[in-house]
Short mmCIF file of C-alpha atoms and ligand atoms in Angstrom, two decimals:
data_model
loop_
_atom_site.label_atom_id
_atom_site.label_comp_id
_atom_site.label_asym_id
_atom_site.label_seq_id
_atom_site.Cartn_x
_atom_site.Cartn_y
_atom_site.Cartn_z
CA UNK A 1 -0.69 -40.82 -7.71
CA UNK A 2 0.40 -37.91 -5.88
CA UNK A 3 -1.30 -36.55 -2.71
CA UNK A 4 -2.29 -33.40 -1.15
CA UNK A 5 0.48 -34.47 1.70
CA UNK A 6 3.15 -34.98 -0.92
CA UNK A 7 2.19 -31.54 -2.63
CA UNK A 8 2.84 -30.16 0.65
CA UNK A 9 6.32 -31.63 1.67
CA UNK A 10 7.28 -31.39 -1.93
CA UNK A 11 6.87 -27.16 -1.84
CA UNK A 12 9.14 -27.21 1.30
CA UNK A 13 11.83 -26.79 -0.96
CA UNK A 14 10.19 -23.69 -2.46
CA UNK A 15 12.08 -20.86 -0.73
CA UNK A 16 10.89 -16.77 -0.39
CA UNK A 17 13.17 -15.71 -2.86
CA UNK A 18 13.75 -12.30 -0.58
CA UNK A 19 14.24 -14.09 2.64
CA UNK A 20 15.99 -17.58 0.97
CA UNK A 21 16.33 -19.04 4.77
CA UNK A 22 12.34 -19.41 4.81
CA UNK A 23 10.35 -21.58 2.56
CA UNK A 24 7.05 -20.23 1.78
CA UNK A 25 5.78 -22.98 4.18
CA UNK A 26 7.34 -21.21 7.11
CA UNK A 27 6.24 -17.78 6.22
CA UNK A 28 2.72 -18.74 5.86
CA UNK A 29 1.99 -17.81 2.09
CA UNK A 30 0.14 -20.99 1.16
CA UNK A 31 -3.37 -21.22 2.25
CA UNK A 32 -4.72 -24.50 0.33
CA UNK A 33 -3.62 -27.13 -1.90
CA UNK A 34 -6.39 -29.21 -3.91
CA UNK A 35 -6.20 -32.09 -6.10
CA UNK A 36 -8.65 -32.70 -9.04
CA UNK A 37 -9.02 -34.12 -11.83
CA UNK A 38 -4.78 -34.28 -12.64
CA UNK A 39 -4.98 -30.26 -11.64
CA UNK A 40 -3.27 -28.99 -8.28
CA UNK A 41 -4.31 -25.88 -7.42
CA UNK A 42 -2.31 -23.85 -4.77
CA UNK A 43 -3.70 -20.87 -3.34
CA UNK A 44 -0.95 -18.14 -1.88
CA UNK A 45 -1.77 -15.03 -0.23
CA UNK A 46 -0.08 -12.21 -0.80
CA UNK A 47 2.84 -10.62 2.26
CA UNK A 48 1.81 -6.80 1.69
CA UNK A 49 0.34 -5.46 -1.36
CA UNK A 50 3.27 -4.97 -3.81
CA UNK A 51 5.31 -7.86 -2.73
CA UNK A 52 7.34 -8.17 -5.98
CA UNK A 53 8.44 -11.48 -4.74
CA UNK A 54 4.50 -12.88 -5.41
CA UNK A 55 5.22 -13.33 -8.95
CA UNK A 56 8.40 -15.26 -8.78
CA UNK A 57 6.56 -17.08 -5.52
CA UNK A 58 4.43 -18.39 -8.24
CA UNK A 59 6.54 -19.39 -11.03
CA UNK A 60 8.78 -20.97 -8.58
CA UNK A 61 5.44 -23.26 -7.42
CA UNK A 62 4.96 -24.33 -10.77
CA UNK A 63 8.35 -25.37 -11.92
CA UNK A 64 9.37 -27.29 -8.28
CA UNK A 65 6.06 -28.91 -9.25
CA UNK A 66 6.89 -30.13 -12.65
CA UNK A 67 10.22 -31.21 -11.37
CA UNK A 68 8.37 -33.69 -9.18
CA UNK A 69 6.15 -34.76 -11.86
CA UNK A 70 2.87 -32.69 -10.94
CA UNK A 71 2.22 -31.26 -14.50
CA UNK A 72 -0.56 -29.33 -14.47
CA UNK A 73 -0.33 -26.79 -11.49
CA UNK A 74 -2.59 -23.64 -10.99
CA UNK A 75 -1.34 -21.01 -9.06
CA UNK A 76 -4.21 -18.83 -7.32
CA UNK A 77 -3.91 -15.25 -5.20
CA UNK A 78 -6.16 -14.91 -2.49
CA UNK A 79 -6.56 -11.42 -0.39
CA UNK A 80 -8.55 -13.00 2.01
CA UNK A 81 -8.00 -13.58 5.03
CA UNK A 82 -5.09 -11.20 5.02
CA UNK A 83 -1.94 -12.47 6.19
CA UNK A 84 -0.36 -11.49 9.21
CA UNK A 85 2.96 -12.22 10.83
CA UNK A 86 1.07 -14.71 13.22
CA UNK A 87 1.07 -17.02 10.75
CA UNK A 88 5.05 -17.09 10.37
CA UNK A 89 5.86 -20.89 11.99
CA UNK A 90 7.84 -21.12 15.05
CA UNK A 91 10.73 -22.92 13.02
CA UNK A 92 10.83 -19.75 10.98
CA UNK A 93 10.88 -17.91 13.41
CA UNK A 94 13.67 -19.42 15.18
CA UNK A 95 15.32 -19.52 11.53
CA UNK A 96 14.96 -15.55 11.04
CA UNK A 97 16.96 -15.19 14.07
CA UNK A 98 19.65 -17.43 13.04
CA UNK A 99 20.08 -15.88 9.93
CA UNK A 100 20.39 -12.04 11.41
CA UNK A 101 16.64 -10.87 11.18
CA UNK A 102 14.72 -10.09 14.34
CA UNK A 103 11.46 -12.19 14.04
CA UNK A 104 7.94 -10.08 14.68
CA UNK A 105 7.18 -9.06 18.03
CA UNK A 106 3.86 -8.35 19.56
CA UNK A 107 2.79 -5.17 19.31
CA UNK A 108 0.19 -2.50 19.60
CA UNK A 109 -2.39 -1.73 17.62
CA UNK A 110 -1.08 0.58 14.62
CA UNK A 111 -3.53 2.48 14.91
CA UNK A 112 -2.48 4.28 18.15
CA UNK A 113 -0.46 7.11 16.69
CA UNK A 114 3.16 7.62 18.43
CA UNK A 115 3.23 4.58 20.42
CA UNK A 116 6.75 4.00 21.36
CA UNK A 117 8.56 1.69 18.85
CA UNK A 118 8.72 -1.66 20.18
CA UNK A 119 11.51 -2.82 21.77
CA UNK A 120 13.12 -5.54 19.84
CA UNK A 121 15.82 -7.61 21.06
CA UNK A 122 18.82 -7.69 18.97
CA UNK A 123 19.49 -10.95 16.80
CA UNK A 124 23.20 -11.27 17.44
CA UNK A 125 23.56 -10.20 21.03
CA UNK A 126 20.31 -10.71 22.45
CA UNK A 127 20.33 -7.06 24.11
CA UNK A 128 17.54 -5.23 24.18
CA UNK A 129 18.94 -2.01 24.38
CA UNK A 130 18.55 -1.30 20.89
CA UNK A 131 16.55 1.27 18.67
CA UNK A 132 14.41 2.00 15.55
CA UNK A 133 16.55 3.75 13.05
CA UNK A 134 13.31 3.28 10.44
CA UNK A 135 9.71 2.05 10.01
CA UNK A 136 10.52 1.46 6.74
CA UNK A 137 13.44 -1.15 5.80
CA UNK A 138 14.60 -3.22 3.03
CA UNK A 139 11.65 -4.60 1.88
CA UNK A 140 8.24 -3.83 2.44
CA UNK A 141 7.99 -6.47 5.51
CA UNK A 142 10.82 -5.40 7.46
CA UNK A 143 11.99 -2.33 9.80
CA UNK A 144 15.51 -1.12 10.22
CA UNK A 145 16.82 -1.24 14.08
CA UNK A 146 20.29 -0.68 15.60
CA UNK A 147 21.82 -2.23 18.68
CA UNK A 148 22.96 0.41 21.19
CA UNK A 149 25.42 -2.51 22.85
CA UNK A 150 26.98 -4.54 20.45
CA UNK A 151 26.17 -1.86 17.14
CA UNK A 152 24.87 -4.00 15.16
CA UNK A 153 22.27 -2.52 12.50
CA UNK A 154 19.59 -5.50 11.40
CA UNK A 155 16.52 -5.77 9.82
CA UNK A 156 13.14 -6.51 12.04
CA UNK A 157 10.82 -8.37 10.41
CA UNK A 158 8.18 -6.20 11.72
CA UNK A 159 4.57 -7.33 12.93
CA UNK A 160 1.31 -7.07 10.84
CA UNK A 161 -1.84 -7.98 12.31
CA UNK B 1 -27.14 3.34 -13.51
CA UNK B 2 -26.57 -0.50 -12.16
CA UNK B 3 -25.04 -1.72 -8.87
CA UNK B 4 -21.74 -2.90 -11.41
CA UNK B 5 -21.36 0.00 -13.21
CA UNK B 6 -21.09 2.35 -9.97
CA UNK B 7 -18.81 0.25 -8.22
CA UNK B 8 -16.58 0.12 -11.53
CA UNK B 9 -17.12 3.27 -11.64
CA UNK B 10 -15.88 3.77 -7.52
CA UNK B 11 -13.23 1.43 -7.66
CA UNK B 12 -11.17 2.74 -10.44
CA UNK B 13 -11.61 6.24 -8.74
CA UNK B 14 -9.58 4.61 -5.55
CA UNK B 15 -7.64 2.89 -7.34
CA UNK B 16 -6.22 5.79 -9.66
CA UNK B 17 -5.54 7.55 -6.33
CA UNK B 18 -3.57 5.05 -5.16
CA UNK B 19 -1.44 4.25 -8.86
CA UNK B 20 -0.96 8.17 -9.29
CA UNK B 21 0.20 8.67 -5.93
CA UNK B 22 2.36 5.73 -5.79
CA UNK B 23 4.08 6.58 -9.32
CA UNK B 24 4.27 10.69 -7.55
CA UNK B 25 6.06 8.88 -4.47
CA UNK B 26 8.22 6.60 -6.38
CA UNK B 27 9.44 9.75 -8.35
CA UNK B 28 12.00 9.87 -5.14
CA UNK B 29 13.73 6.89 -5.49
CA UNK B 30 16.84 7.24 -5.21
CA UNK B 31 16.41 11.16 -4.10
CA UNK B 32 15.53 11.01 -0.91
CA UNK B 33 17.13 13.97 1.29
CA UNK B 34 18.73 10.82 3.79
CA UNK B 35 18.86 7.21 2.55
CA UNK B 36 15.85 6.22 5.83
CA UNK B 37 13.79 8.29 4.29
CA UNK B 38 14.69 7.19 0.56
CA UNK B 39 13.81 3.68 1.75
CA UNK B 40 10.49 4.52 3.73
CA UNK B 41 9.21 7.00 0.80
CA UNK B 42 9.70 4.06 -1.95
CA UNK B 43 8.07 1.10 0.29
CA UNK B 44 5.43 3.30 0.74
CA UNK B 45 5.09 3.98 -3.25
CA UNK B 46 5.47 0.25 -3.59
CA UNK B 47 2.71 -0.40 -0.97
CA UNK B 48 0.37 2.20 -3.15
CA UNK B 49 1.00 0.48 -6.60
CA UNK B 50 0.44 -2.84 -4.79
CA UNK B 51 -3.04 -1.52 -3.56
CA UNK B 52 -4.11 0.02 -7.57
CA UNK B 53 -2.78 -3.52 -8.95
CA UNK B 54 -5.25 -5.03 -6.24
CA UNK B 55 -8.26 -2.45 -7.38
CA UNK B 56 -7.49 -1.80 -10.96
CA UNK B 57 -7.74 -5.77 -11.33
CA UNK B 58 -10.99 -5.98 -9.30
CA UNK B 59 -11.95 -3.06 -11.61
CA UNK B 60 -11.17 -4.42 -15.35
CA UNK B 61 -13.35 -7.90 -13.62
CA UNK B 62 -16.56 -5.59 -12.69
CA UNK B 63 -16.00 -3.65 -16.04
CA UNK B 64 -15.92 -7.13 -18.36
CA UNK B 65 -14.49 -5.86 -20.89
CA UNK B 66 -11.30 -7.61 -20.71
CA UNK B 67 -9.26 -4.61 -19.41
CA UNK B 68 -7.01 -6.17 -16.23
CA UNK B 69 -5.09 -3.73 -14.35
CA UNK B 70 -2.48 -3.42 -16.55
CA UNK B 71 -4.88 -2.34 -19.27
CA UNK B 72 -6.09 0.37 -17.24
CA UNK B 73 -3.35 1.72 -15.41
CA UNK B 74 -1.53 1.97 -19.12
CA UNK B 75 -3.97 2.61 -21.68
CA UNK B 76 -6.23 5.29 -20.76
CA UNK B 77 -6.18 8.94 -21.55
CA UNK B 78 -6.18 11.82 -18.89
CA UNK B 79 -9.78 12.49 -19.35
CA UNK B 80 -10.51 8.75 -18.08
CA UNK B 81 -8.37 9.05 -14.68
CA UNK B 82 -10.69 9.54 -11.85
CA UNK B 83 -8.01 10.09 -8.68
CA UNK B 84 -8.34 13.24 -6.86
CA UNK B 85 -6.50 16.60 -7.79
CA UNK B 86 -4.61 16.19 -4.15
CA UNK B 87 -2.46 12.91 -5.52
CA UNK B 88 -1.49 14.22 -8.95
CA UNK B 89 0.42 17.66 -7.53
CA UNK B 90 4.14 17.64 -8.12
CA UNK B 91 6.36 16.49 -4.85
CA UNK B 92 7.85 19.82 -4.76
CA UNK B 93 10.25 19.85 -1.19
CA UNK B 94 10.38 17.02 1.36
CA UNK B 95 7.65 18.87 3.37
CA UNK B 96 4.99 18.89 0.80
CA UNK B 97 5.70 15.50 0.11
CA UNK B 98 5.00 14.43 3.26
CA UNK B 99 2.10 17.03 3.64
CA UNK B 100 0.24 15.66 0.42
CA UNK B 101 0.91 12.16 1.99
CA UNK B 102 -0.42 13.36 5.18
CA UNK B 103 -3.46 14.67 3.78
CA UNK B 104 -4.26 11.54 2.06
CA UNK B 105 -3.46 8.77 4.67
CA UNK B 106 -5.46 10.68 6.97
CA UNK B 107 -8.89 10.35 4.52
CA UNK B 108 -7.65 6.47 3.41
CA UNK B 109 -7.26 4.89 6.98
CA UNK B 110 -10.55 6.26 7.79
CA UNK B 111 -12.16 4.92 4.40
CA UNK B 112 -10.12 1.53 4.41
CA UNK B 113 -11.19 1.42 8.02
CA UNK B 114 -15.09 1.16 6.42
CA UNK B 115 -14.39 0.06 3.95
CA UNK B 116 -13.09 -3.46 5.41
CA UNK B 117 -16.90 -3.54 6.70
CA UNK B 118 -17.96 -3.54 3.07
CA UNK B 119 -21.06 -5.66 2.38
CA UNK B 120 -18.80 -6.54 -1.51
CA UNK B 121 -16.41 -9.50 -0.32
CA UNK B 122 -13.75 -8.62 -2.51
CA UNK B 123 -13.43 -4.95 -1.70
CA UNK B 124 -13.79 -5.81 2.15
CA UNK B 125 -11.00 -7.75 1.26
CA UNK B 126 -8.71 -5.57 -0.54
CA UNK B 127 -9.15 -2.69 2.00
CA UNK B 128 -8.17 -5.61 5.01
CA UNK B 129 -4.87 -6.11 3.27
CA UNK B 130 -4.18 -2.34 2.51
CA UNK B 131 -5.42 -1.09 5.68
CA UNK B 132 -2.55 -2.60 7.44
CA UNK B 133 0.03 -1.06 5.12
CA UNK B 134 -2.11 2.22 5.01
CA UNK B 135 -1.83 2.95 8.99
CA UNK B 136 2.07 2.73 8.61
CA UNK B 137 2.08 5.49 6.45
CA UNK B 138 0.07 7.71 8.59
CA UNK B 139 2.45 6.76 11.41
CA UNK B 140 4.91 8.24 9.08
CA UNK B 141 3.29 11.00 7.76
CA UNK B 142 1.83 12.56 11.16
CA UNK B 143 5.54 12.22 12.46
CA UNK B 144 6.75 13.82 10.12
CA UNK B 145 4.44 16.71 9.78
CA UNK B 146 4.52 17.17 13.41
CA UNK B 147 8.71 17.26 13.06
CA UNK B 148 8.64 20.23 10.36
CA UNK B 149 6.10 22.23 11.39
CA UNK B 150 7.65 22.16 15.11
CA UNK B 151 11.21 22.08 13.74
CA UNK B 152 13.75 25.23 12.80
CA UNK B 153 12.07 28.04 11.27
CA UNK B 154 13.09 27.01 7.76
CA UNK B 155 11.11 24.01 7.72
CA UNK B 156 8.43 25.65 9.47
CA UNK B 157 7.75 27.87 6.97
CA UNK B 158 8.06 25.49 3.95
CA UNK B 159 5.86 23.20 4.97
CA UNK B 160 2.98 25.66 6.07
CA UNK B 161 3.41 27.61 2.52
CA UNK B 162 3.35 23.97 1.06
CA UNK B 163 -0.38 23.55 3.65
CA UNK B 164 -1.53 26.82 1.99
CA UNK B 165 -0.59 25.50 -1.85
CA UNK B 166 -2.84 22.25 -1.05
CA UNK B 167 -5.10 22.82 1.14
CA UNK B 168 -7.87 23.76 -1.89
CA UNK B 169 -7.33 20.60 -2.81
CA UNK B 170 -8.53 18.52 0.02
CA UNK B 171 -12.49 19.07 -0.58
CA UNK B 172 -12.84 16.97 -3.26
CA UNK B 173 -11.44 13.80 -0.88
CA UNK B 174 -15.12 13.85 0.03
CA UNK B 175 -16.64 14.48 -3.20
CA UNK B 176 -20.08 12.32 -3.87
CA UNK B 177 -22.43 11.75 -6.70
CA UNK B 178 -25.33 9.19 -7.78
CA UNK B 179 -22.31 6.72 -7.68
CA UNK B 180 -21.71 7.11 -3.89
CA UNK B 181 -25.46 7.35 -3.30
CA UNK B 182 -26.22 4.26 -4.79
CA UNK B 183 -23.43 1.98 -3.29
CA UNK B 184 -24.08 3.30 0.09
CA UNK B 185 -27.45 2.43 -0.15
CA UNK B 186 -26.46 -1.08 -0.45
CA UNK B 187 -24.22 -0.67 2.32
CA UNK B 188 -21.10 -1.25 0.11
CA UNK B 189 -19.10 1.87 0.71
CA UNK B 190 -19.66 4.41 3.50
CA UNK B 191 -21.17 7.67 3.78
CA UNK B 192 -18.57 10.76 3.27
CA UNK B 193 -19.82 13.27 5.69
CA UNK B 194 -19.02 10.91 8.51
CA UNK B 195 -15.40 10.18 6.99
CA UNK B 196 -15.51 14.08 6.66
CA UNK B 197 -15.80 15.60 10.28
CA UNK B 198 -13.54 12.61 11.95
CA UNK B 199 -11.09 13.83 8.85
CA UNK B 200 -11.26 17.26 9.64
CA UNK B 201 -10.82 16.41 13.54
CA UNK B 202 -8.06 14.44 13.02
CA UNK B 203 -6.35 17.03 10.86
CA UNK B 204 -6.46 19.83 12.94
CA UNK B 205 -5.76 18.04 16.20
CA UNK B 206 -2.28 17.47 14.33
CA UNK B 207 -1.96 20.81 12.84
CA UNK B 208 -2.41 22.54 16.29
CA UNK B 209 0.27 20.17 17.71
CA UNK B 210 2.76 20.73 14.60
CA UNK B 211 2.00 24.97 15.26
CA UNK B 212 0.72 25.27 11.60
CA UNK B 213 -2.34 27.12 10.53
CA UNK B 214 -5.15 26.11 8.55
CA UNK B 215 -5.94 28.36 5.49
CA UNK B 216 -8.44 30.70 5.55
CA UNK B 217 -9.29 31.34 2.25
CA UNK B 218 -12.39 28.92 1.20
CA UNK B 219 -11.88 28.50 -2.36
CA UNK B 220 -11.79 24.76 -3.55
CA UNK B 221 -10.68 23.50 -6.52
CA UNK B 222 -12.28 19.99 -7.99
CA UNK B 223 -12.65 18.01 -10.82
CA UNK B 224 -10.23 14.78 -10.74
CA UNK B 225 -13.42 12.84 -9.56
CA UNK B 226 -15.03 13.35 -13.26
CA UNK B 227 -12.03 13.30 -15.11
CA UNK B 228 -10.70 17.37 -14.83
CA UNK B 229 -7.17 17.37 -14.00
CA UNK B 230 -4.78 19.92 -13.39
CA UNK B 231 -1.66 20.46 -15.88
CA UNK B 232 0.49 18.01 -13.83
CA UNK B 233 -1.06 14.88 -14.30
CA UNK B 234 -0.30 14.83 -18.35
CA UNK B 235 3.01 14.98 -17.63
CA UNK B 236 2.45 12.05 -14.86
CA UNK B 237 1.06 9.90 -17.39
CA UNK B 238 3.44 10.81 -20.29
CA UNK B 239 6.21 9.39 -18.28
CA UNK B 240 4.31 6.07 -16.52
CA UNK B 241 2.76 5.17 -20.38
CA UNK B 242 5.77 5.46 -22.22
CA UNK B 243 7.10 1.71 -22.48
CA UNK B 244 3.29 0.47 -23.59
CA UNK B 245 3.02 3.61 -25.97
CA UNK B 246 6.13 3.26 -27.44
CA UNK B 247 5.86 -0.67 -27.52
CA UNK B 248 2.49 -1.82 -27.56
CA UNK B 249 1.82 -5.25 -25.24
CA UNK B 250 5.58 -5.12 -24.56
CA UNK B 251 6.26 -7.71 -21.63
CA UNK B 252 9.47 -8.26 -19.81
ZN1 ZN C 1 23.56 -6.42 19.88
#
């Protein structure tokens, strides 16, 4: 009989399929696992609204599950609580960085208008002499930056609170 | 008229805002006049058809009649949209793009903002998740507005002539009826006129520091709210229906 704990360690092998270096573990996307009656249910939360990666998040749950043996898996969305970047673990954090992606920073409130962009140190030199080149980056989650020192251009995975 | 029927009634109206928007926005993919802004104008359409997934669902569940999002978004005619006027307009230049955009994310971070405080759990919810998305876009828009109305004389220009084209458009954001009244009796959704006058504040204050000049002329144009669209939005629909009209419960 399988438990919650094995449900658990079992979906650490389920990675974002945008960000492969993270398992959905890391990032935070899985809010409960239950066990009744021969039915797991997982409950994910969604990144930002129109993560396409949700979907394949999903069937991905469901078909590491059956590979362990855990037929009959229900995959739930939940809205709330939202997610925020706070709930990114420190081991994906320090994995983000590794693999080229500047993990979230703190920073202010979004709702002050033209606050300057947060400084965020660049992921292969570590200066932090570097600049926002876009809000707006390759997916939804992330912001485009350039190091002034070593040139590198790399995505931030920027903060959402 | 019961407390389920208005807030169908209110939720499809924000939701078609936010699906005809995002399909207007995601008409630059790909077209973008530099590749940052290509990028930033298509996460934002992706972040608005995220949102009308999110309400259309929560919609077809407080309808009951077995429509889900996908069922609304695809299978209704023009009459049955209830966005506003302001989302359907065509992009027309960069600058009224981001003027349109500006208008809206101005109104939507202020409703999203009480709308979080909703006393309906799963709308509170919805407008927590998109309010976080929402105040990037502002960011974005104000920027930007600020940048071509303060710019070269060109942009300056284009993007005050594209204020004057909208601006009779922007009314209707605070359109109410018996729906609103009842809802915000019950504490569910907020009252207008206050999202009206910090709107019209916050507007200005950003017009005055982007040099443009808010029309003079008062007439309004509305209708969107009960289903009276302008030309543009058959042609809107025409193009996001085709797949399900031309194959019926097609999946892929
Ligand atoms: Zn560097």
């Amino acid at each position: 009989m399988v438990s919650e704990q094995d449900i658990w360690k079992y979906l650490e092998e389920v990675s974002d399929p945008e960000i492969p270096v993270l398992t959905i573990g890391d990032l935070g996307v899985i809010r409960t696992i239950s066990l009744e009656n021969e039915l797991c249910t997982v409950v994910i939360t969604p990144t930002y609204s129109g993560c396409p990666a949700m979907k394949v998040i999903e069937e991905d749950i469901i078909s590491k599950l059956h590979e362990k043996g855990v037929p009959n898996v229900k995959v739930e969305l939940t809205l709330s609580p939202a997610w925020t970047t706070d709930w990114i673990t420190e081991n994906g954090r320090a994995k983000l960085l590794e693999y080229g992606i500047a993990p979230p920073e703190d920073e202010v409130d979004k709702s002050v208008l033209f606050a300057a962009p947060t400084v965020v140190p660049c992921p292969k030199c570590g200066s932090r002499n570097t600049r926002m080149i876009s809000q707006f980056g390759s997916t939804a989650c992330k912001a485009h930056y350039q190091c002034n020192d070593c040139l590198e251009p790399y995505d931030y995975f920027k903060c959402l609170k | 008229m019961e407390t389920k029927e208005a807030l169908f009634e209110y939720v499809l109206r924000i939701g078609d805002d936010s699906l005809i928007l995002g399909h207007r926005v995601s008409e630059w993919c790909g077209h973008g006049p530099i590749l940052e802004e290509d990028i930033a104008l298509t996460n934002i359409a992706l972040d608005l058809i995220g949102q009308a997934t999110n309400l259309l669902d929560y919609a077809g569940q407080l309808e009951g009649k077995g429509r889900d999002g996908d069922a609304l978004a695809f299978l209704r005619y023009d009459r049955e949209y209830k966005n506003l006027l302001l989302v359907e307009q065509t992009n027309g230049d960069f600058g009224k793009t981001i003027l349109r955009q500006f208008l809206f994310d101005a109104y939507r971070t202020l409703l999203l903002t009480r709308l979080s405080k909703s006393t309906d759990e799963q709308l509170s919810a919805i407008a927590v998740k998109s309010l976080k998305e929402t105040k990037y876009h502002l960011k974005h828009s104000s920027e930007w507005v600020i940048r071509l109305g303060d710019g070269t004389e060109d942009s300056h220009s284009r993007i005050q002539s594209s204020l004057d084209a909208l601006w009779k458009y922007t009314d209707e954001i605070f359109f109410a009826n018996e729906v609103d009244a009842l809802l915000e009796k019950e504490g569910i959704i907020p009252s207008m006129e206050g999202i009206k006058n910090e709107w019209t504040f916050f507007v200005s204050d950003i017009f005055a520091e982007a040099g443009l000049v808010i029309p003079t002329n008062n007439w309004k144009q509305e209708g969107g709210r009960t289903g009276r669209h302008t030309e543009h939005l058959g042609y809107l629909l025409a193009e996001l229906q085709y797949m399900q009209r031309a194959y019926p419960d097609m999946k892929w």
